[in-house]
PDB file of C-alpha atoms in Angstrom:
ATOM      1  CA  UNK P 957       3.564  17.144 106.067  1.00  0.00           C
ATOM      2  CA  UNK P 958       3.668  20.972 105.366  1.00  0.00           C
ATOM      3  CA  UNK P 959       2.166  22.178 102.069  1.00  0.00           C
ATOM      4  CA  UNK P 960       1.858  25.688 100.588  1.00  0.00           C
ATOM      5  CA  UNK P 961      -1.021  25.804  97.836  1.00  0.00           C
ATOM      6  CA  UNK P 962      -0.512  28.851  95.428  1.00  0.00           C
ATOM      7  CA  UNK P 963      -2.123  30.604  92.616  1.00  0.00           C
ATOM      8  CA  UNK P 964      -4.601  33.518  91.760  1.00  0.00           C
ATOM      9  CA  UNK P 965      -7.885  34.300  93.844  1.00  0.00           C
ATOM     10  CA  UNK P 966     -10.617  32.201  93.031  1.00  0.00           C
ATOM     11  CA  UNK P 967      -8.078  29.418  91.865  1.00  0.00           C
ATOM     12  CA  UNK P 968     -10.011  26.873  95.170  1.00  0.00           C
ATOM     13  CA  UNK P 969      -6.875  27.392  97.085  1.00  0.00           C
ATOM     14  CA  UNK P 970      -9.116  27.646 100.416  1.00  0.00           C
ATOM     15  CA  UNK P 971     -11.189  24.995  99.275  1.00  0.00           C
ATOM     16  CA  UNK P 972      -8.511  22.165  98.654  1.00  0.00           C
ATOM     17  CA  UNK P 973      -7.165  23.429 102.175  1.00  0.00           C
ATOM     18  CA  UNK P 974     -10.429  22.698 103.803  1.00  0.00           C
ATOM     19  CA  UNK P 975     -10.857  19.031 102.393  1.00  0.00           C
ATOM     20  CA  UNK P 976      -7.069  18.407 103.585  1.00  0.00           C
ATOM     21  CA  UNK P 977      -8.195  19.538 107.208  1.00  0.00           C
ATOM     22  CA  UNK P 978     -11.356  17.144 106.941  1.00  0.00           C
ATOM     23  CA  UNK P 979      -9.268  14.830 105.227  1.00  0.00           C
ATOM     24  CA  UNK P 980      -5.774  14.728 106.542  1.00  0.00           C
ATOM     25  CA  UNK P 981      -6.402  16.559 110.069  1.00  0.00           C
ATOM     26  CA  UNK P 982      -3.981  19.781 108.729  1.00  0.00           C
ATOM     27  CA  UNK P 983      -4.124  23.161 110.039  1.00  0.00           C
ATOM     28  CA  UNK P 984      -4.340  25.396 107.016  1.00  0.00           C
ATOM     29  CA  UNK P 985      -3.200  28.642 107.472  1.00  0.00           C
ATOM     30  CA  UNK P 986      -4.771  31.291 105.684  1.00  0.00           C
ATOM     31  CA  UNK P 987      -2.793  34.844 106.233  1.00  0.00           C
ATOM     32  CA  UNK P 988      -6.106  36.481 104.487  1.00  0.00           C
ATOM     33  CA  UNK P 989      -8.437  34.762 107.699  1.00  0.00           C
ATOM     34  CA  UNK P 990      -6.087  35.784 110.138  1.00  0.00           C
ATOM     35  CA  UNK P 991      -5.661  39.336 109.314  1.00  0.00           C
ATOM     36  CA  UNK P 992      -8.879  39.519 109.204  1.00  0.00           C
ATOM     37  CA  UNK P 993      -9.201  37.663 112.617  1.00  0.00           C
ATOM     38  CA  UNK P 994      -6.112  39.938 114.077  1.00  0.00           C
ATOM     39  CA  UNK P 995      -7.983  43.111 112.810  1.00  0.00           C
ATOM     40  CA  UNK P 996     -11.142  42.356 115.004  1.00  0.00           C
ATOM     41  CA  UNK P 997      -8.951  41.112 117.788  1.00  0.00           C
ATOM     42  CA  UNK P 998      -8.790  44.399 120.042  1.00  0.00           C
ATOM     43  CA  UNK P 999      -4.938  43.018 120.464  1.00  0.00           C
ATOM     44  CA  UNK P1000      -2.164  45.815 119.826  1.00  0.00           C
ATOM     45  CA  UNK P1001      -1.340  43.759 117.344  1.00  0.00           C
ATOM     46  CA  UNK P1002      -4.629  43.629 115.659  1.00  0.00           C
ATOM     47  CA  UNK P1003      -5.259  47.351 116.328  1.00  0.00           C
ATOM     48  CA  UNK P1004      -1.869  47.892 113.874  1.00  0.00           C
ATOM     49  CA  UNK P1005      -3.202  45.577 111.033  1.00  0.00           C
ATOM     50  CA  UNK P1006      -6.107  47.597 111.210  1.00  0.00           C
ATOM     51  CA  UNK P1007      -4.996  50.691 110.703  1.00  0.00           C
ATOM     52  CA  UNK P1008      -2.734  49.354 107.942  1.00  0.00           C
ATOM     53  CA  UNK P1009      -5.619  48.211 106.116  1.00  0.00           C
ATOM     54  CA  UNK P1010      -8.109  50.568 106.449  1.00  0.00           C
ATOM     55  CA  UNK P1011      -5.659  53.272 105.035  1.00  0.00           C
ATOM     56  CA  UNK P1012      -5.078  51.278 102.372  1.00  0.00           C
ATOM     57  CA  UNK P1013      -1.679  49.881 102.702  1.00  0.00           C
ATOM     58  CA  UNK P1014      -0.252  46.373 102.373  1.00  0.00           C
ATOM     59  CA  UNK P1015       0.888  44.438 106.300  1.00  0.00           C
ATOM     60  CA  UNK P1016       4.798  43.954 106.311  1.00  0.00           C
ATOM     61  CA  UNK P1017       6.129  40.809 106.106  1.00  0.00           C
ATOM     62  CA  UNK P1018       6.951  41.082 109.637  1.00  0.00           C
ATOM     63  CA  UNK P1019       3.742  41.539 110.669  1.00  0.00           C
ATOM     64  CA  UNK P1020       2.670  38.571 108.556  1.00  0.00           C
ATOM     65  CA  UNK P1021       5.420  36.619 109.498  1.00  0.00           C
ATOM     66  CA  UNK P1022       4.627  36.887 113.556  1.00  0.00           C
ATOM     67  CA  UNK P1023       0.880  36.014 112.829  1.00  0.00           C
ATOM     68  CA  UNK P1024       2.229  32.242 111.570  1.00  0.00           C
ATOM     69  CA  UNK P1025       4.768  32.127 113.635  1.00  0.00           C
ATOM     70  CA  UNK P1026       2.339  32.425 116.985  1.00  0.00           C
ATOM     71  CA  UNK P1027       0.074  29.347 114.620  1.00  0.00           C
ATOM     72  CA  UNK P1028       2.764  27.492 114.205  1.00  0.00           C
ATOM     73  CA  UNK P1029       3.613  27.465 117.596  1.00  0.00           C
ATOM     74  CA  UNK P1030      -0.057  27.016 118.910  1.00  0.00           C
ATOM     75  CA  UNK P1031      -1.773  24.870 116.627  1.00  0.00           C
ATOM     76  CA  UNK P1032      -1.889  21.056 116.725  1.00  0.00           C
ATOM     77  CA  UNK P1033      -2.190  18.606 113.657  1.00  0.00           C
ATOM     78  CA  UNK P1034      -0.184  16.387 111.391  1.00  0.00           C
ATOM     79  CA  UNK P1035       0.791  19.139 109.253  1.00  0.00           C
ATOM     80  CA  UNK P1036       0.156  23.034 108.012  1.00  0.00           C
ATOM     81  CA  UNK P1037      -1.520  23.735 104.639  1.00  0.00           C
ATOM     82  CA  UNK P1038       0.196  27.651 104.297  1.00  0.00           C
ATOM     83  CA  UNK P1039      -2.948  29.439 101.789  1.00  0.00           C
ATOM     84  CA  UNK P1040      -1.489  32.957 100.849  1.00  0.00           C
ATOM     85  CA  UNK P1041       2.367  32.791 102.108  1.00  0.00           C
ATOM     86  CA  UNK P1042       4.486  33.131 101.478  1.00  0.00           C
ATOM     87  CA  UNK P1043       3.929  36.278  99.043  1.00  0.00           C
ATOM     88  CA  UNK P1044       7.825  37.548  99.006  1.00  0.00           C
ATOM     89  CA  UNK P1045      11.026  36.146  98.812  1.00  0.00           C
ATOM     90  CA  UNK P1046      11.722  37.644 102.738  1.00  0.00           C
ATOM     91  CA  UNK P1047       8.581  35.491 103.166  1.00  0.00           C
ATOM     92  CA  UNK P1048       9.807  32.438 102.316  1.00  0.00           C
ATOM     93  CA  UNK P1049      12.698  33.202 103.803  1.00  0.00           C
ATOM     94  CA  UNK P1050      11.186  33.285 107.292  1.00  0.00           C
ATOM     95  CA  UNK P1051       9.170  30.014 106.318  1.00  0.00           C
ATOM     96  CA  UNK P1052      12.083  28.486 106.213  1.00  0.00           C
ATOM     97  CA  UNK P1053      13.763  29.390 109.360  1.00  0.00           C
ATOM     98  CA  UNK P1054      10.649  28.505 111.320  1.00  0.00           C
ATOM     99  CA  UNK P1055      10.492  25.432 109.364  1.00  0.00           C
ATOM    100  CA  UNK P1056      13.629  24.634 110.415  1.00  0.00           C
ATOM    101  CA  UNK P1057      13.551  26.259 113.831  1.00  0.00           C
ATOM    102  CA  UNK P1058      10.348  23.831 114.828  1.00  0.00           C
ATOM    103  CA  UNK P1059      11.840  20.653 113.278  1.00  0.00           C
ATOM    104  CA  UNK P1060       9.647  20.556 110.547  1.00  0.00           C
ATOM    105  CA  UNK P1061      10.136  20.335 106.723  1.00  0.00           C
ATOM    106  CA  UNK P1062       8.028  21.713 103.745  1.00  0.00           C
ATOM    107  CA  UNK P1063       6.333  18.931 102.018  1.00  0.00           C
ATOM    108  CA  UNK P1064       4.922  20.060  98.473  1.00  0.00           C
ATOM    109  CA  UNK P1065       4.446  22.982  96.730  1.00  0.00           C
ATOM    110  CA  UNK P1066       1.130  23.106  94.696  1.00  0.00           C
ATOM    111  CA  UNK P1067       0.568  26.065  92.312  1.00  0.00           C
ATOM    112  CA  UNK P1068      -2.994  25.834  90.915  1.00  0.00           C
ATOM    113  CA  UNK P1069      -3.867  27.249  87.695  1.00  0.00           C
ATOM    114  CA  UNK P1070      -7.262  27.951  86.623  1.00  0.00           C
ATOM    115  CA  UNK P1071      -7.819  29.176  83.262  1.00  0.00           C
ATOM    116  CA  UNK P1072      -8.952  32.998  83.524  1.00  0.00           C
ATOM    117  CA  UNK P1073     -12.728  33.061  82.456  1.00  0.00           C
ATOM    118  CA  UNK P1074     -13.183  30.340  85.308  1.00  0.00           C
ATOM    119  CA  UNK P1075     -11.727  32.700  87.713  1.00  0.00           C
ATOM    120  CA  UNK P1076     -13.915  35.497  86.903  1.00  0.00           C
ATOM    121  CA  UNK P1077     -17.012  33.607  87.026  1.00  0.00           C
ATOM    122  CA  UNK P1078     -15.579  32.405  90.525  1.00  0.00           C
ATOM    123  CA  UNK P1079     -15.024  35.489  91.866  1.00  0.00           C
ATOM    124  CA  UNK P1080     -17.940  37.310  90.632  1.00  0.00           C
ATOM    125  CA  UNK P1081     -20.166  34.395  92.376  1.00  0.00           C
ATOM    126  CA  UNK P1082     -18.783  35.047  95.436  1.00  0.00           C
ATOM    127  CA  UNK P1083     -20.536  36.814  98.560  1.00  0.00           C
ATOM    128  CA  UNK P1084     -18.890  37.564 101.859  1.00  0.00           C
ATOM    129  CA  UNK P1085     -21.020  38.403 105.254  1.00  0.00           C
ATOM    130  CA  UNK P1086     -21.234  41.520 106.583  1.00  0.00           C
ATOM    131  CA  UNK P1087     -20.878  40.520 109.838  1.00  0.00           C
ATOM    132  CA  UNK P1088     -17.832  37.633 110.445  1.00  0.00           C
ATOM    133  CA  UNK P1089     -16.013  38.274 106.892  1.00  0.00           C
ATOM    134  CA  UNK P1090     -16.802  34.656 105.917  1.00  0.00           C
ATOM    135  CA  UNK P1091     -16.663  34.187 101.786  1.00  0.00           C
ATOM    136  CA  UNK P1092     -19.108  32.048 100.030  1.00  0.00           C
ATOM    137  CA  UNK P1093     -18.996  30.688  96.648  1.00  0.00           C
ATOM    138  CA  UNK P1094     -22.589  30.749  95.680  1.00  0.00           C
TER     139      UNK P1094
END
């Protein structure tokens, strides 16, 4: 089964994808960790997303789009939790076609909503490592 888990930052999105990988023995897919792991890469690939984000700008949906495609293709489980895509409607477009183009089907949709003084306190609690990027929620 495919799931994509939506909703603000801070909302446990990358939590409830880590107890389905423990759980369920899903891949989650998480387009924030792997821009961050393409930036680092030395790749050409990774050398673009960096300059994209160091100047400030958002990665096309292309961009983001090849990054799961080259997952989906690569990774093994029974099924992909998608955390942060799609984002546009070309997006989930392209979800679809891959989808559809690696015999697979989207299984739920789960928005979660967090009321907005939670989300604060969530984010404000968090601390990410210098070093490897990694966010913890102190």
């Amino acid at each position: 089964m495919n799931i994509i888990l939506i909703g603000p930052p801070g909302a446990g999105k990358g939590t409830q994808a880590r107890i389905l990988e423990e759980e369920r023995g899903m891949v989650q897919l998480s387009t924030g960790d792997m821009l961050r792991e393409a930036r680092t890469s030395g790749t050409e690939m990774g050398k673009k997303v960096a300059d994209i984000m160091d100047s400030g700008g958002l990665v096309t949906d292309e961009i983001v789009v090849g990054l799961i495609e080259e997952k989906l293709q690569s990774a093994e489980g029974d099924g992909f939790i998608f955390d942060g895509f799609p984002r546009t409607l070309a997006q989930a477009a392209a979800l679809d076609d891959l989808l559809r183009a690696n015999k697979q089907e989207l299984g739920a949709v789960v928005e979660m909503k967090v009321d907005d003084d939670a989300l604060v306190a969530r984010i404000t609690a968090r601390s990410t490592c210098a070093n490897c990027g990694e966010v913890y929620n102190d």
